mmCIF file of C-alpha atoms in Angstrom:
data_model
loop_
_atom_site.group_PDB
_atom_site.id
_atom_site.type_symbol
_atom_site.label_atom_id
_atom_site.label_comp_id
_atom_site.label_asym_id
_atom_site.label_seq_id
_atom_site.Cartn_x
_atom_site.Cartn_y
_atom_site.Cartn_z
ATOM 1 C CA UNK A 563 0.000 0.000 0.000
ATOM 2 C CA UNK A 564 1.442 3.839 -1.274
ATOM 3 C CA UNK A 565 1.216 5.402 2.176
ATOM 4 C CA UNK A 566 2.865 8.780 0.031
ATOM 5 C CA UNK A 567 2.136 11.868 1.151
ATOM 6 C CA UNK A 568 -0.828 14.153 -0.039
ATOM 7 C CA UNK A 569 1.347 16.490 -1.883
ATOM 8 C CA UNK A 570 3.087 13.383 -3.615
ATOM 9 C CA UNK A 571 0.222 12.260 -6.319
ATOM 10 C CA UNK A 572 1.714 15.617 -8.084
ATOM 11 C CA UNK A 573 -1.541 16.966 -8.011
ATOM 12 C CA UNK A 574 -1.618 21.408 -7.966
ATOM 13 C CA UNK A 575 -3.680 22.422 -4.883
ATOM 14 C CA UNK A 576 -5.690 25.278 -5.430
ATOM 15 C CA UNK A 577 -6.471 28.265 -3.857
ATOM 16 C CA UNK A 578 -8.716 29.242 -2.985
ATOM 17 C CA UNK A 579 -10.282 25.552 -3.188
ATOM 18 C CA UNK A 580 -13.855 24.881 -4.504
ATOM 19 C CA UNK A 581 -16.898 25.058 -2.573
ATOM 20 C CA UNK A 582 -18.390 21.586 -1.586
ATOM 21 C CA UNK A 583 -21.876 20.932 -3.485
ATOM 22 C CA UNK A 584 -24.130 21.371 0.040
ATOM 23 C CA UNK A 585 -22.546 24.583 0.942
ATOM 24 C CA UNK A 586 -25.283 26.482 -0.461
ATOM 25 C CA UNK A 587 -27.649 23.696 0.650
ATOM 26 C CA UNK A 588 -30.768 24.485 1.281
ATOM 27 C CA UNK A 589 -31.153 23.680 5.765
ATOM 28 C CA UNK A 590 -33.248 21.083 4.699
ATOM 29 C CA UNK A 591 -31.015 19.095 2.797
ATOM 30 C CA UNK A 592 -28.086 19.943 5.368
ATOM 31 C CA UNK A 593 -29.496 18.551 8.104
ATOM 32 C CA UNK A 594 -30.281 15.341 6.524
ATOM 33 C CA UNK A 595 -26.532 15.323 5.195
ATOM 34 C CA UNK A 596 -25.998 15.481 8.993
ATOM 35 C CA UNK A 597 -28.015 13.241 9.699
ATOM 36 C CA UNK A 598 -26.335 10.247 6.870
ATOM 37 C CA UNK A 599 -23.160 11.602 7.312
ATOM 38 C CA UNK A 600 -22.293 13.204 10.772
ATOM 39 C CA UNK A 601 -21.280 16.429 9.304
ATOM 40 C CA UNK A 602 -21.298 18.542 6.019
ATOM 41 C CA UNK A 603 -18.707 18.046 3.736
ATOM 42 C CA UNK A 604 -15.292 20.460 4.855
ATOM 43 C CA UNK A 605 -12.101 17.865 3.548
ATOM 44 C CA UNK A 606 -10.724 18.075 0.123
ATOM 45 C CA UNK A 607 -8.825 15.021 -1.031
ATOM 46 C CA UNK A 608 -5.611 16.118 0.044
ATOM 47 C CA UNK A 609 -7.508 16.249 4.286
ATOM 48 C CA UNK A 610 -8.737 12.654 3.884
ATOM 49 C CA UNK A 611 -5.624 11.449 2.731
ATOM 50 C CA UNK A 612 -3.948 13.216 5.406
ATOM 51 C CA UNK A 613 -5.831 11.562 7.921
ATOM 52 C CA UNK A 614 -5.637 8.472 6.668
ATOM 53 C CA UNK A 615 -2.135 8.125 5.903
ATOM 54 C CA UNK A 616 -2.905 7.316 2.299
ATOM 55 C CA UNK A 617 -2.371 9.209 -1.346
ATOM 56 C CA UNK A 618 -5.188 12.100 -2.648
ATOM 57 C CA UNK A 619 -5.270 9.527 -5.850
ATOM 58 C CA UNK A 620 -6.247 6.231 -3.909
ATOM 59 C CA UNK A 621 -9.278 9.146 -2.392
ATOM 60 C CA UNK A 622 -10.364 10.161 -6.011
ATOM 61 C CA UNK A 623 -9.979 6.508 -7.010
ATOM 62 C CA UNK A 624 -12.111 5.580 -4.079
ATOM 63 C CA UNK A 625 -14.478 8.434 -4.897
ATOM 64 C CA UNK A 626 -15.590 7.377 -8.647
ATOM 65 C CA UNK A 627 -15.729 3.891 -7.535
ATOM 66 C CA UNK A 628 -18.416 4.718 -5.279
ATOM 67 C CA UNK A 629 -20.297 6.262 -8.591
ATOM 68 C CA UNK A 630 -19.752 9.796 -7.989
ATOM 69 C CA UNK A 631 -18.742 12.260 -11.110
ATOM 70 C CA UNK A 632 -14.719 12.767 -11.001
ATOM 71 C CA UNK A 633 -14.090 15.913 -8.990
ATOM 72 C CA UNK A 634 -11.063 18.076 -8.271
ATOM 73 C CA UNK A 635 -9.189 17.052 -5.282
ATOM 74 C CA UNK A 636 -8.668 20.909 -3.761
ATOM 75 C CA UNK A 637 -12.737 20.344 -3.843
ATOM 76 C CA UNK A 638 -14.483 20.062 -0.384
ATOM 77 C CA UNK A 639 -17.286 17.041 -0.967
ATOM 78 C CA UNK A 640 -15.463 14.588 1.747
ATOM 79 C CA UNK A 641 -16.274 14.058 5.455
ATOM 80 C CA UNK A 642 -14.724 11.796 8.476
ATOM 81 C CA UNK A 643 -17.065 9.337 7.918
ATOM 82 C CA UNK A 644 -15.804 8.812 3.952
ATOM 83 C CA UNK A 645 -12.585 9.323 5.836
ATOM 84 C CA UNK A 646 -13.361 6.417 7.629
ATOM 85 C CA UNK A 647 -14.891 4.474 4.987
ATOM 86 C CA UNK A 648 -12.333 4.466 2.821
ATOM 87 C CA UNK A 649 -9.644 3.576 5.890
ATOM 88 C CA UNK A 650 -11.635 0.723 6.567
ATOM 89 C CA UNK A 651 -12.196 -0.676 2.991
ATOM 90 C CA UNK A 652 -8.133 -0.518 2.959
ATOM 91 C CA UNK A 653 -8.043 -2.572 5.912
ATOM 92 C CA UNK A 654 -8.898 -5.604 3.080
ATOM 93 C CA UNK A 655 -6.324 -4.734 0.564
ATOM 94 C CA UNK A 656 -3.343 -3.964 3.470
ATOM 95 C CA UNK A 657 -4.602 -6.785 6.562
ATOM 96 C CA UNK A 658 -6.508 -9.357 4.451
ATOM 97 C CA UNK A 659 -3.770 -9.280 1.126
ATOM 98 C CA UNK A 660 -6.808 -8.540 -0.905
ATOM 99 C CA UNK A 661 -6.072 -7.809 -4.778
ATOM 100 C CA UNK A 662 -5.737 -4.123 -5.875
ATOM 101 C CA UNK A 663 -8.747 -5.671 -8.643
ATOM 102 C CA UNK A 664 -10.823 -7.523 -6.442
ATOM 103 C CA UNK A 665 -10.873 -4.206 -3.739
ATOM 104 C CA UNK A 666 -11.994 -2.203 -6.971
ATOM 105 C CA UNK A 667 -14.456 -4.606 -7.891
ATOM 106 C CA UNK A 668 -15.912 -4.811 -4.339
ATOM 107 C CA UNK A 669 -16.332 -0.989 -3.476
ATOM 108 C CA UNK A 670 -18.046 -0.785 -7.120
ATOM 109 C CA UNK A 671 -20.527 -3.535 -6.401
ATOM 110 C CA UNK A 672 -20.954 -1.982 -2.562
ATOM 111 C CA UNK A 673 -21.841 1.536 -4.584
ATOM 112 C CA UNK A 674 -24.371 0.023 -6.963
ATOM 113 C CA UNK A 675 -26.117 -1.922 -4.625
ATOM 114 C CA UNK A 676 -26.253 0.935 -2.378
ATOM 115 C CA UNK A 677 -27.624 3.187 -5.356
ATOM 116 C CA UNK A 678 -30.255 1.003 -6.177
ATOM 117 C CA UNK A 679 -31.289 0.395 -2.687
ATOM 118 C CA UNK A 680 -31.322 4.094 -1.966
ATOM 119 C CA UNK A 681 -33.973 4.810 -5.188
ATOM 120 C CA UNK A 682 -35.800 1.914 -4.422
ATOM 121 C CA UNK A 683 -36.366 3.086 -0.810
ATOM 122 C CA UNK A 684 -36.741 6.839 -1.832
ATOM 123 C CA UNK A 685 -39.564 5.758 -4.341
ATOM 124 C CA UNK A 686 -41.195 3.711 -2.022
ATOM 125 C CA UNK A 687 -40.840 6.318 0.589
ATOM 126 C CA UNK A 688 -42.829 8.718 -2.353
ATOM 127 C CA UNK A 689 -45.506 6.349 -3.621
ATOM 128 C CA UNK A 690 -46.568 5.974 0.361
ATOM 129 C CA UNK A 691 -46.522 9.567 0.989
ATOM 130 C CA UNK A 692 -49.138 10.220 -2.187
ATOM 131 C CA UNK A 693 -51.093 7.166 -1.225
ATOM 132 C CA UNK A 694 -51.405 8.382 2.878
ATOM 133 C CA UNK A 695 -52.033 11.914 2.323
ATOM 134 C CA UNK A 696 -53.457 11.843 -1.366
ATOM 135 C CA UNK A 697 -50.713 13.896 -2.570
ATOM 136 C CA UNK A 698 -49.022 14.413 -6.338
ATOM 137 C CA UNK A 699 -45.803 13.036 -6.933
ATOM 138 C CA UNK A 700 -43.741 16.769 -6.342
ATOM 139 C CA UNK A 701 -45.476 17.020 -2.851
ATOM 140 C CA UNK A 702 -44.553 13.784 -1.815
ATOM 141 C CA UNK A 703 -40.730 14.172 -2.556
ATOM 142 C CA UNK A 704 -41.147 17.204 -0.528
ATOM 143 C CA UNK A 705 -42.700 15.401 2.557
ATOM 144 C CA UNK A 706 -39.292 12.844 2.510
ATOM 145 C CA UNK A 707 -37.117 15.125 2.114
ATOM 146 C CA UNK A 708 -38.170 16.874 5.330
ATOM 147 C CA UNK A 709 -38.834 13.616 7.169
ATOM 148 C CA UNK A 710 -36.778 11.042 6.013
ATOM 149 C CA UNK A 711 -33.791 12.071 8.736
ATOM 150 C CA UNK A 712 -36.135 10.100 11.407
ATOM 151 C CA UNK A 713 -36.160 6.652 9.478
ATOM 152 C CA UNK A 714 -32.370 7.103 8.769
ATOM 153 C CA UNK A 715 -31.170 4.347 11.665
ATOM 154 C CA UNK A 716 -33.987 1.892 10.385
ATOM 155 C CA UNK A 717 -33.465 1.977 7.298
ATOM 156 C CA UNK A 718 -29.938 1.276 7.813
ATOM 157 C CA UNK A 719 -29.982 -1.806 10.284
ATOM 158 C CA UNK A 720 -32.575 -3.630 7.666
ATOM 159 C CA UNK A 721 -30.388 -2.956 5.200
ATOM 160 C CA UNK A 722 -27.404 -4.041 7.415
ATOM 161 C CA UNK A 723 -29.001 -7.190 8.059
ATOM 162 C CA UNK A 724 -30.426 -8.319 5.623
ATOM 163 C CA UNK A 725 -27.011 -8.385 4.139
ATOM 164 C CA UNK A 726 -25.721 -10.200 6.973
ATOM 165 C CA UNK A 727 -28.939 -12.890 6.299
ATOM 166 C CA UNK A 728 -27.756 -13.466 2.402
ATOM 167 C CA UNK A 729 -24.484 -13.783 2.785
ATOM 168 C CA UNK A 730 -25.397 -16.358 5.421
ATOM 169 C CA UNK A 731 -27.482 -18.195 3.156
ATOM 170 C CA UNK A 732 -25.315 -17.760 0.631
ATOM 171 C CA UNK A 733 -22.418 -19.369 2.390
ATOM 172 C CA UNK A 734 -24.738 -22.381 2.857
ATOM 173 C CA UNK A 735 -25.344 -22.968 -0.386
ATOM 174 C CA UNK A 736 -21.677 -22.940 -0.879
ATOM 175 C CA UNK A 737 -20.635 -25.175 1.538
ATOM 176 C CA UNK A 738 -23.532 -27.686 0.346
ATOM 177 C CA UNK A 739 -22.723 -26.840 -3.051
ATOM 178 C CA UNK A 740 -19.073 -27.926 -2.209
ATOM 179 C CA UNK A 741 -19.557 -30.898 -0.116
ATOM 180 C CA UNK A 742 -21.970 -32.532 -3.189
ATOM 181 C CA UNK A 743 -19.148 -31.675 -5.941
ATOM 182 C CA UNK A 744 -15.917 -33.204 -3.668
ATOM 183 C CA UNK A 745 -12.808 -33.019 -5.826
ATOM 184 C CA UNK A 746 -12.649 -32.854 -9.173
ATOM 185 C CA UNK A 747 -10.006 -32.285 -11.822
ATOM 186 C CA UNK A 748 -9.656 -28.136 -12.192
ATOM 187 C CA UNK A 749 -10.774 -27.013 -15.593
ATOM 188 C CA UNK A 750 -12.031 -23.716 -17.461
ATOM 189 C CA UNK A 751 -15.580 -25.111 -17.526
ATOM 190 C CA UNK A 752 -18.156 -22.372 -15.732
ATOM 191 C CA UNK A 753 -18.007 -22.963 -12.592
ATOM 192 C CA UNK A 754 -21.802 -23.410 -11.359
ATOM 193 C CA UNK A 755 -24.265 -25.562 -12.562
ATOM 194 C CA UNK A 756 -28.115 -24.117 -12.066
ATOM 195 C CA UNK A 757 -31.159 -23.834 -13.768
ATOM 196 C CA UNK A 758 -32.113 -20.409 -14.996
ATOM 197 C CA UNK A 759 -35.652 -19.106 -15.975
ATOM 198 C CA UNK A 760 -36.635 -15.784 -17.642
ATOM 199 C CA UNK A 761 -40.338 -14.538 -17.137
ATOM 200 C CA UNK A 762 -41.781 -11.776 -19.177
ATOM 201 C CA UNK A 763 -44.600 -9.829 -19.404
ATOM 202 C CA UNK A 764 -46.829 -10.233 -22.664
ATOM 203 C CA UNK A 765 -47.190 -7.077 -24.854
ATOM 204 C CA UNK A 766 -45.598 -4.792 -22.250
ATOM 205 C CA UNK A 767 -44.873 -1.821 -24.659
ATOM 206 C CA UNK A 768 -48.464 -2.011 -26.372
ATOM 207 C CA UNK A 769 -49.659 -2.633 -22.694
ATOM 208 C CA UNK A 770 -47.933 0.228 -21.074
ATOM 209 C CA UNK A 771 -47.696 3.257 -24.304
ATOM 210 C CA UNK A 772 -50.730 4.863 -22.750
ATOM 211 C CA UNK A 773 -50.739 4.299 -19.324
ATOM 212 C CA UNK A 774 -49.766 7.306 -16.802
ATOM 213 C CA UNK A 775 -47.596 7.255 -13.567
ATOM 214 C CA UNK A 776 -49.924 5.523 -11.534
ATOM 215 C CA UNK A 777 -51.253 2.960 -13.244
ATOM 216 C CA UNK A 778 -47.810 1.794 -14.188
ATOM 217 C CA UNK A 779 -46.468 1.786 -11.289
ATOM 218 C CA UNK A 780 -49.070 -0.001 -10.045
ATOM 219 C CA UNK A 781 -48.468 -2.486 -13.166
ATOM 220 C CA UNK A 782 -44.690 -2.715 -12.493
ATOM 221 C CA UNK A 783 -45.044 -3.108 -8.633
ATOM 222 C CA UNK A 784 -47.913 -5.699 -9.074
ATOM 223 C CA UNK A 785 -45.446 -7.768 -11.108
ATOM 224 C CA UNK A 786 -42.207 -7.612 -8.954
ATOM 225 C CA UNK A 787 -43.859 -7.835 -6.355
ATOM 226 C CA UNK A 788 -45.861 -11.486 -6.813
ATOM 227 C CA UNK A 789 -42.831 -12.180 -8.732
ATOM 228 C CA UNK A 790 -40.306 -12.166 -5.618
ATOM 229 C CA UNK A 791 -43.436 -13.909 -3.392
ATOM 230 C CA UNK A 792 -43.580 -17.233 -6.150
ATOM 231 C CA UNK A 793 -39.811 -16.685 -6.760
ATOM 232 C CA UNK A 794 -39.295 -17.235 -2.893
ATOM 233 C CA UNK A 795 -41.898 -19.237 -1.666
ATOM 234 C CA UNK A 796 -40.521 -21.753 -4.518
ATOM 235 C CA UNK A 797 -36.804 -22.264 -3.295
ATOM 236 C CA UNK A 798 -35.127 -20.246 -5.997
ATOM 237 C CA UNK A 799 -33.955 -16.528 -6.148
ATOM 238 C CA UNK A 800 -34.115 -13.814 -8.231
ATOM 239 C CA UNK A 801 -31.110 -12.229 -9.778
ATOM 240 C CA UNK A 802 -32.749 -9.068 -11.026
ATOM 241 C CA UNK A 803 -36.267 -7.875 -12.379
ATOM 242 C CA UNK A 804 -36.313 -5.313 -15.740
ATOM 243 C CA UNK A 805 -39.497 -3.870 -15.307
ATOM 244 C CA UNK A 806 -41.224 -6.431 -17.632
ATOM 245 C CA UNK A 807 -39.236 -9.524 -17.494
ATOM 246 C CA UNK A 808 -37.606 -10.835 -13.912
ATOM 247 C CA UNK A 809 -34.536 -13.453 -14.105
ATOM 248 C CA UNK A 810 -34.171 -16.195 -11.949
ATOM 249 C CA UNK A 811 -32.012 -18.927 -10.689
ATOM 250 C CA UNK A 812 -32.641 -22.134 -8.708
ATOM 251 C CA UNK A 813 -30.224 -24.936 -7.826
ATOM 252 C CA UNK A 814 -31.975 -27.883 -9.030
ATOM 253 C CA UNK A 815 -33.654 -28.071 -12.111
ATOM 254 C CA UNK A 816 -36.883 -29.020 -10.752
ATOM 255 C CA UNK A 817 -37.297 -26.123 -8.569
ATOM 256 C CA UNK A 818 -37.038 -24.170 -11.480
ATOM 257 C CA UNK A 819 -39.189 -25.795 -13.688
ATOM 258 C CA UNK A 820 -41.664 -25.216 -10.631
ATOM 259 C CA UNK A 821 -41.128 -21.869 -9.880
ATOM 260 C CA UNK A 822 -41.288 -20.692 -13.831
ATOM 261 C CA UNK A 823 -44.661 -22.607 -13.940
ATOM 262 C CA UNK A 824 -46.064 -20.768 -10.995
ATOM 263 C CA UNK A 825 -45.177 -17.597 -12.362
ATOM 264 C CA UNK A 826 -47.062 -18.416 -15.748
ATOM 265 C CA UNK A 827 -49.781 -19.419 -13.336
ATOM 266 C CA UNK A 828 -49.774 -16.666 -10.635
ATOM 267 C CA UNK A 829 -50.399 -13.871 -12.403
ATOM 268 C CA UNK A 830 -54.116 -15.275 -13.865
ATOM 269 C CA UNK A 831 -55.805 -14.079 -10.633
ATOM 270 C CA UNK A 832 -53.440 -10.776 -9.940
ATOM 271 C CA UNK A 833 -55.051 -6.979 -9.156
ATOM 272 C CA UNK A 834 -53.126 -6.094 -12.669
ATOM 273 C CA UNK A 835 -54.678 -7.450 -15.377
ATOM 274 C CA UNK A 836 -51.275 -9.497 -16.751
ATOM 275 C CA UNK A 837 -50.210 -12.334 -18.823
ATOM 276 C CA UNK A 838 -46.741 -13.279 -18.532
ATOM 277 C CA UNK A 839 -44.325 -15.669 -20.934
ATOM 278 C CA UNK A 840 -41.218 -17.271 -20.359
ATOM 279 C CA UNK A 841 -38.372 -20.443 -20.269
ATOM 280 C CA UNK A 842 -36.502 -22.292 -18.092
ATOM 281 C CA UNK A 843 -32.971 -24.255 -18.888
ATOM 282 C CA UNK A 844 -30.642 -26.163 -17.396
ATOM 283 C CA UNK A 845 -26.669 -25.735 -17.341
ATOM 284 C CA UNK A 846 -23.344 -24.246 -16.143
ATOM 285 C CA UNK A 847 -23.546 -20.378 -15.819
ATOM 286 C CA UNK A 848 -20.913 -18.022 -14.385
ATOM 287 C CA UNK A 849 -21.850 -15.387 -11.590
ATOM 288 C CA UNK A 850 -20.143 -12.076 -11.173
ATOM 289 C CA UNK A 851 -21.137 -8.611 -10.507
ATOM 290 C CA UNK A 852 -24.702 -10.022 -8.857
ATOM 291 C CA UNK A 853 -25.877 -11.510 -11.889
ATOM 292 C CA UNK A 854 -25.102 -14.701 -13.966
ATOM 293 C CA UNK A 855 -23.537 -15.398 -17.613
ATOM 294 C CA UNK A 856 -22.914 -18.034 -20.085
ATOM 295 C CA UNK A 857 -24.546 -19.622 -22.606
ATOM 296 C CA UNK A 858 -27.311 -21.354 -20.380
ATOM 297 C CA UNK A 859 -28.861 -17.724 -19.329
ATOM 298 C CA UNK A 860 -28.811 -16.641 -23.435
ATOM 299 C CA UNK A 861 -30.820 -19.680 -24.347
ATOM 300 C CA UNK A 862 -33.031 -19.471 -21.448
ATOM 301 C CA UNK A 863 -33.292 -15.724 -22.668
ATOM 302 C CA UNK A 864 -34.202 -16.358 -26.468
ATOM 303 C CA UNK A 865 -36.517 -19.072 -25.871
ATOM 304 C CA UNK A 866 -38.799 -16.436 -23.510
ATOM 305 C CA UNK A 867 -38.692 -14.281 -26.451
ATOM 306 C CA UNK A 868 -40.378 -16.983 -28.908
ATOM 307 C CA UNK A 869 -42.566 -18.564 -26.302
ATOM 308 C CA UNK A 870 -46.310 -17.470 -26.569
ATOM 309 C CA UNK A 871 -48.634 -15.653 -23.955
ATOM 310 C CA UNK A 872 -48.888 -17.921 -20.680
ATOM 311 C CA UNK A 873 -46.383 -20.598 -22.639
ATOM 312 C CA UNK A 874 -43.143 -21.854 -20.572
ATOM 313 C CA UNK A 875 -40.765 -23.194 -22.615
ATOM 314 C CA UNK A 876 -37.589 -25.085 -22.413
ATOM 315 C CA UNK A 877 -35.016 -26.906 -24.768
ATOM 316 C CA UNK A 878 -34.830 -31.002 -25.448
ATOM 317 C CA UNK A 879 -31.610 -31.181 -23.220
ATOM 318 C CA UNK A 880 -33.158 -29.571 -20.257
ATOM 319 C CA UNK A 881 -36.356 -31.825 -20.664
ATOM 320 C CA UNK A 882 -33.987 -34.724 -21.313
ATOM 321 C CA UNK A 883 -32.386 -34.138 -17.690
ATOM 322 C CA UNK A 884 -35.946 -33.504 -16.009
ATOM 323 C CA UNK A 885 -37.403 -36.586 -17.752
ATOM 324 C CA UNK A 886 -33.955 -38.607 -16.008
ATOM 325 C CA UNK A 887 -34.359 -37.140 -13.091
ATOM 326 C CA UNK A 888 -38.007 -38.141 -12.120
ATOM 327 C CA UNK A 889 -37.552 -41.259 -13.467
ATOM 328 C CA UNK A 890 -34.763 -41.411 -10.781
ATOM 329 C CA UNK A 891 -36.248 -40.301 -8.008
ATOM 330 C CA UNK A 892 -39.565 -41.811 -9.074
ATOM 331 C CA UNK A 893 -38.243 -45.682 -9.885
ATOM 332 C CA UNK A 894 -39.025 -46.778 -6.197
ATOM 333 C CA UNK A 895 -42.440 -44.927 -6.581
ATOM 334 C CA UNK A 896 -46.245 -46.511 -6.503
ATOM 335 C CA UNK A 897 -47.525 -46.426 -10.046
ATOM 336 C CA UNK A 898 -49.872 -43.326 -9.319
ATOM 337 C CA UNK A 899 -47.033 -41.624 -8.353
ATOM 338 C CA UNK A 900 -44.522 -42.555 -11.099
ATOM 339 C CA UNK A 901 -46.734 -41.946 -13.844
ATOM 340 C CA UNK A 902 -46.545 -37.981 -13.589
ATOM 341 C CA UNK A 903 -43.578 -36.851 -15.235
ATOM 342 C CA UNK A 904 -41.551 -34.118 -13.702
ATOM 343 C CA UNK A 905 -41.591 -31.775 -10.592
ATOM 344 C CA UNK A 906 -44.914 -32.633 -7.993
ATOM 345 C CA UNK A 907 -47.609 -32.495 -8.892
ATOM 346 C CA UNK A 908 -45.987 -33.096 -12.388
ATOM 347 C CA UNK A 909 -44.722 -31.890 -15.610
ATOM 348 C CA UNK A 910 -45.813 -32.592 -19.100
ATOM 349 C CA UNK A 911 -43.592 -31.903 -22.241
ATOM 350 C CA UNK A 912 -44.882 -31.137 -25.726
ATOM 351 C CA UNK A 913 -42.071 -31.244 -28.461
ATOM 352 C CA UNK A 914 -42.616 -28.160 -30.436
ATOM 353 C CA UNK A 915 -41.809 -27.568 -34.605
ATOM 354 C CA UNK A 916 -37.837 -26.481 -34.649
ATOM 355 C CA UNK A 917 -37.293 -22.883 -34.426
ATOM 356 C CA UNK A 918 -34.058 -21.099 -35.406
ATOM 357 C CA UNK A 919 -33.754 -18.552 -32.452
ATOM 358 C CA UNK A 920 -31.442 -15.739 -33.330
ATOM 359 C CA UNK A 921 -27.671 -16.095 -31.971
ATOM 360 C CA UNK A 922 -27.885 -19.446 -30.984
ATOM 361 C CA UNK A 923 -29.360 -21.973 -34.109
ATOM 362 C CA UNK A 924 -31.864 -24.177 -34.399
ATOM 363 C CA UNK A 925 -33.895 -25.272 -31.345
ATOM 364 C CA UNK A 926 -36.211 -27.767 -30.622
ATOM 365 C CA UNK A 927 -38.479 -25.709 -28.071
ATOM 366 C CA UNK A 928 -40.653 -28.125 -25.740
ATOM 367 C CA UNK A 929 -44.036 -26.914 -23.931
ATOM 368 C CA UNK A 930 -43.947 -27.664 -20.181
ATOM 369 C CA UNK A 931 -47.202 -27.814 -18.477
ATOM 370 C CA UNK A 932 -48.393 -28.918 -14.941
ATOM 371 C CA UNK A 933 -50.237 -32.335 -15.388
ATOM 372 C CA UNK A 934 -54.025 -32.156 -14.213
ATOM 373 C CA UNK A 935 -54.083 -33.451 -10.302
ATOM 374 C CA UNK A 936 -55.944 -36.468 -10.238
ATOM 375 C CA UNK A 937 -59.128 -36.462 -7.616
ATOM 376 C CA UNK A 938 -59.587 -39.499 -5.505
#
């Protein structure tokens, strides 16, 4: 680690240096900076690095990996606590021998999850507001702005924790995930093996083109919302939602076969009316930055985009495994039971006319649907 002096990074400190953005804050906006921060922004790069014993460069650097705009570093827009933030995210490069790459990579994925969580909150926050006091949409920013200084602590140990909870569950899955592989022979082969399902939402420009604020927000949130639920409830996860379409990845094939079903089925009786379309396949994907890669997710991808309102589809090799699979765990069955084919309360497969789906060939799509339950 560069422990260099400020003055080293051969930067020209000005004079007299910029004003930091919130010093003609509005006291409205101060005191909530107060309130996240502990103070209003007074250090330039050249104070933090000071303070920390590190180089105005590795503060900058630290800055626009956080997603801010580059700024100059005679400009005031620091405080202790990015001070301390940025001493403490050290700690893994200089204590735990962490990679200059991998500490890059981990204070950019800390800064976009943090983004998104803060809008996601914020709009929440809004829609609330309008719906408790029947106010429009520029009244209701107003109202959190003023008052969203008293949720500030809450907001931050849910967040906290549930971080804490997913990387528990995470580590879990790993060590399960582990224990059922043993040792194999290293090669370049992605790494994880899962079953990945994309759900979309049927006709969602022609649906949405004349719809207002309201009513699509009360489309979108009606779909993520009973999209996480079924995603959940079902065993698998969801690796991100697009507005129209939500991904999703389960361990086992069958729980994602399962879970891609319900969502065809669950959104027949929802507020919004909505019909939704999507696939499910099976194979070795690669996970970084919080979502997944490889040619598994693309197929799973362009077979949504062919399938039909309420139609899941998947590809012969993933119905291949599913068919082997039940067949496995169904051979020591009674007759009743071994007769449905797939996930309970079982699958059935319809081999569909070959399709040549752009950027990946020709495709054999095949129609899953639940089998009828059988009444006593």
């Amino acid at each position: 680690m560069d422990h260099a002096s400020a003055s080293g990074t051969g930067l020209p400190r000005r004079s007299p240096a910029p004003p930091a953005p919130t010093d003609h804050a509005s006291p409205t906006l101060a005191r909530q900076a107060r309130a996240l921060l502990g103070d209003l922004p007074t250090m330039d790069a050249y104070d933090v690095a000071r303070e920390i014993g590190t180089t105005a460069a590795r503060v900058l650097q630290f800055w626009r990996g956080l997603g801010f705009p580059g700024v100059p570093a005679s400009q005031r827009v620091f405080t202790p606590a990015d001070a301390e933030a940025l001493r403490r995210s050290l700690r893994l490069v200089e204590e735990a021998g962490l990679s200059e790459g991998a500490w890059r990579t981990l204070v950019r994925a800390a800064a976009h999850s943090a983004d998104r969580l803060a809008l996601w909150q914020m709009e929440t926050l809004v829609r609330d507001a309008e719906r408790r006091w029947s106010l429009d949409d520029v009244s209701a920013r107003l109202v959190v702005l003023d008052t969203i200084g008293e949720s500030i602590g809450d907001l931050d140990a849910l967040a906290a924790h549930a971080w804490r909870r997913h990387l528990l569950a995470l580590l879990t899955r790993t060590e399960r995930a582990v224990g059922e592989a043993g040792l194999t022979p290293e090669t370049d082969d992605l790494p994880l093996e899962r079953a990945v399902a994309f759900v979309d939402v049927t006709s969602y420009t022609q649906r949405t083109a004349h719809l207002g604020a309201s009513a699509l927000a009360d489309l979108v949130e009606a779909f993520e919302e009973r999209a996480r639920d079924v995603v959940t409830d079902a065993g698998a996860r969801v690796v991100k939602t697009m507005g129209d379409g939500v991904l999703v990845v389960a361990d086992d094939l069958a729980t994602g076969v399962d879970v891609a079903l319900r969502l065809s089925a669950a959104y027949a009786d929802s507020p919004v009316d909505l019909e939704v379309h999507g696939a499910v396949t099976w194979g070795r994907v690669l996970s970084r930055s919080g979502d997944i890669f490889g040619p598994t997710v693309n197929l799973a991808s362009r077979l949504a985009d062919i399938a039909e309102a309420r139609q899941i589809l998947t590809d012969e090799v993933t119905w291949a495994v599913l068919q082997a699979e039940t067949s496995a765990g169904t051979a020591g069955s009674p007759p009743a039971q071994a007769a449905a084919v797939g996930v309970s309360p079982g699958v059935a497969g319809t081999t569909l006319p070959e399709r040549e789906v752009p950027g990946i060939g020709a495709v054999v799509p095949v129609l899953l649907e639940r089998l009828a339950t059988r009444t006593p």
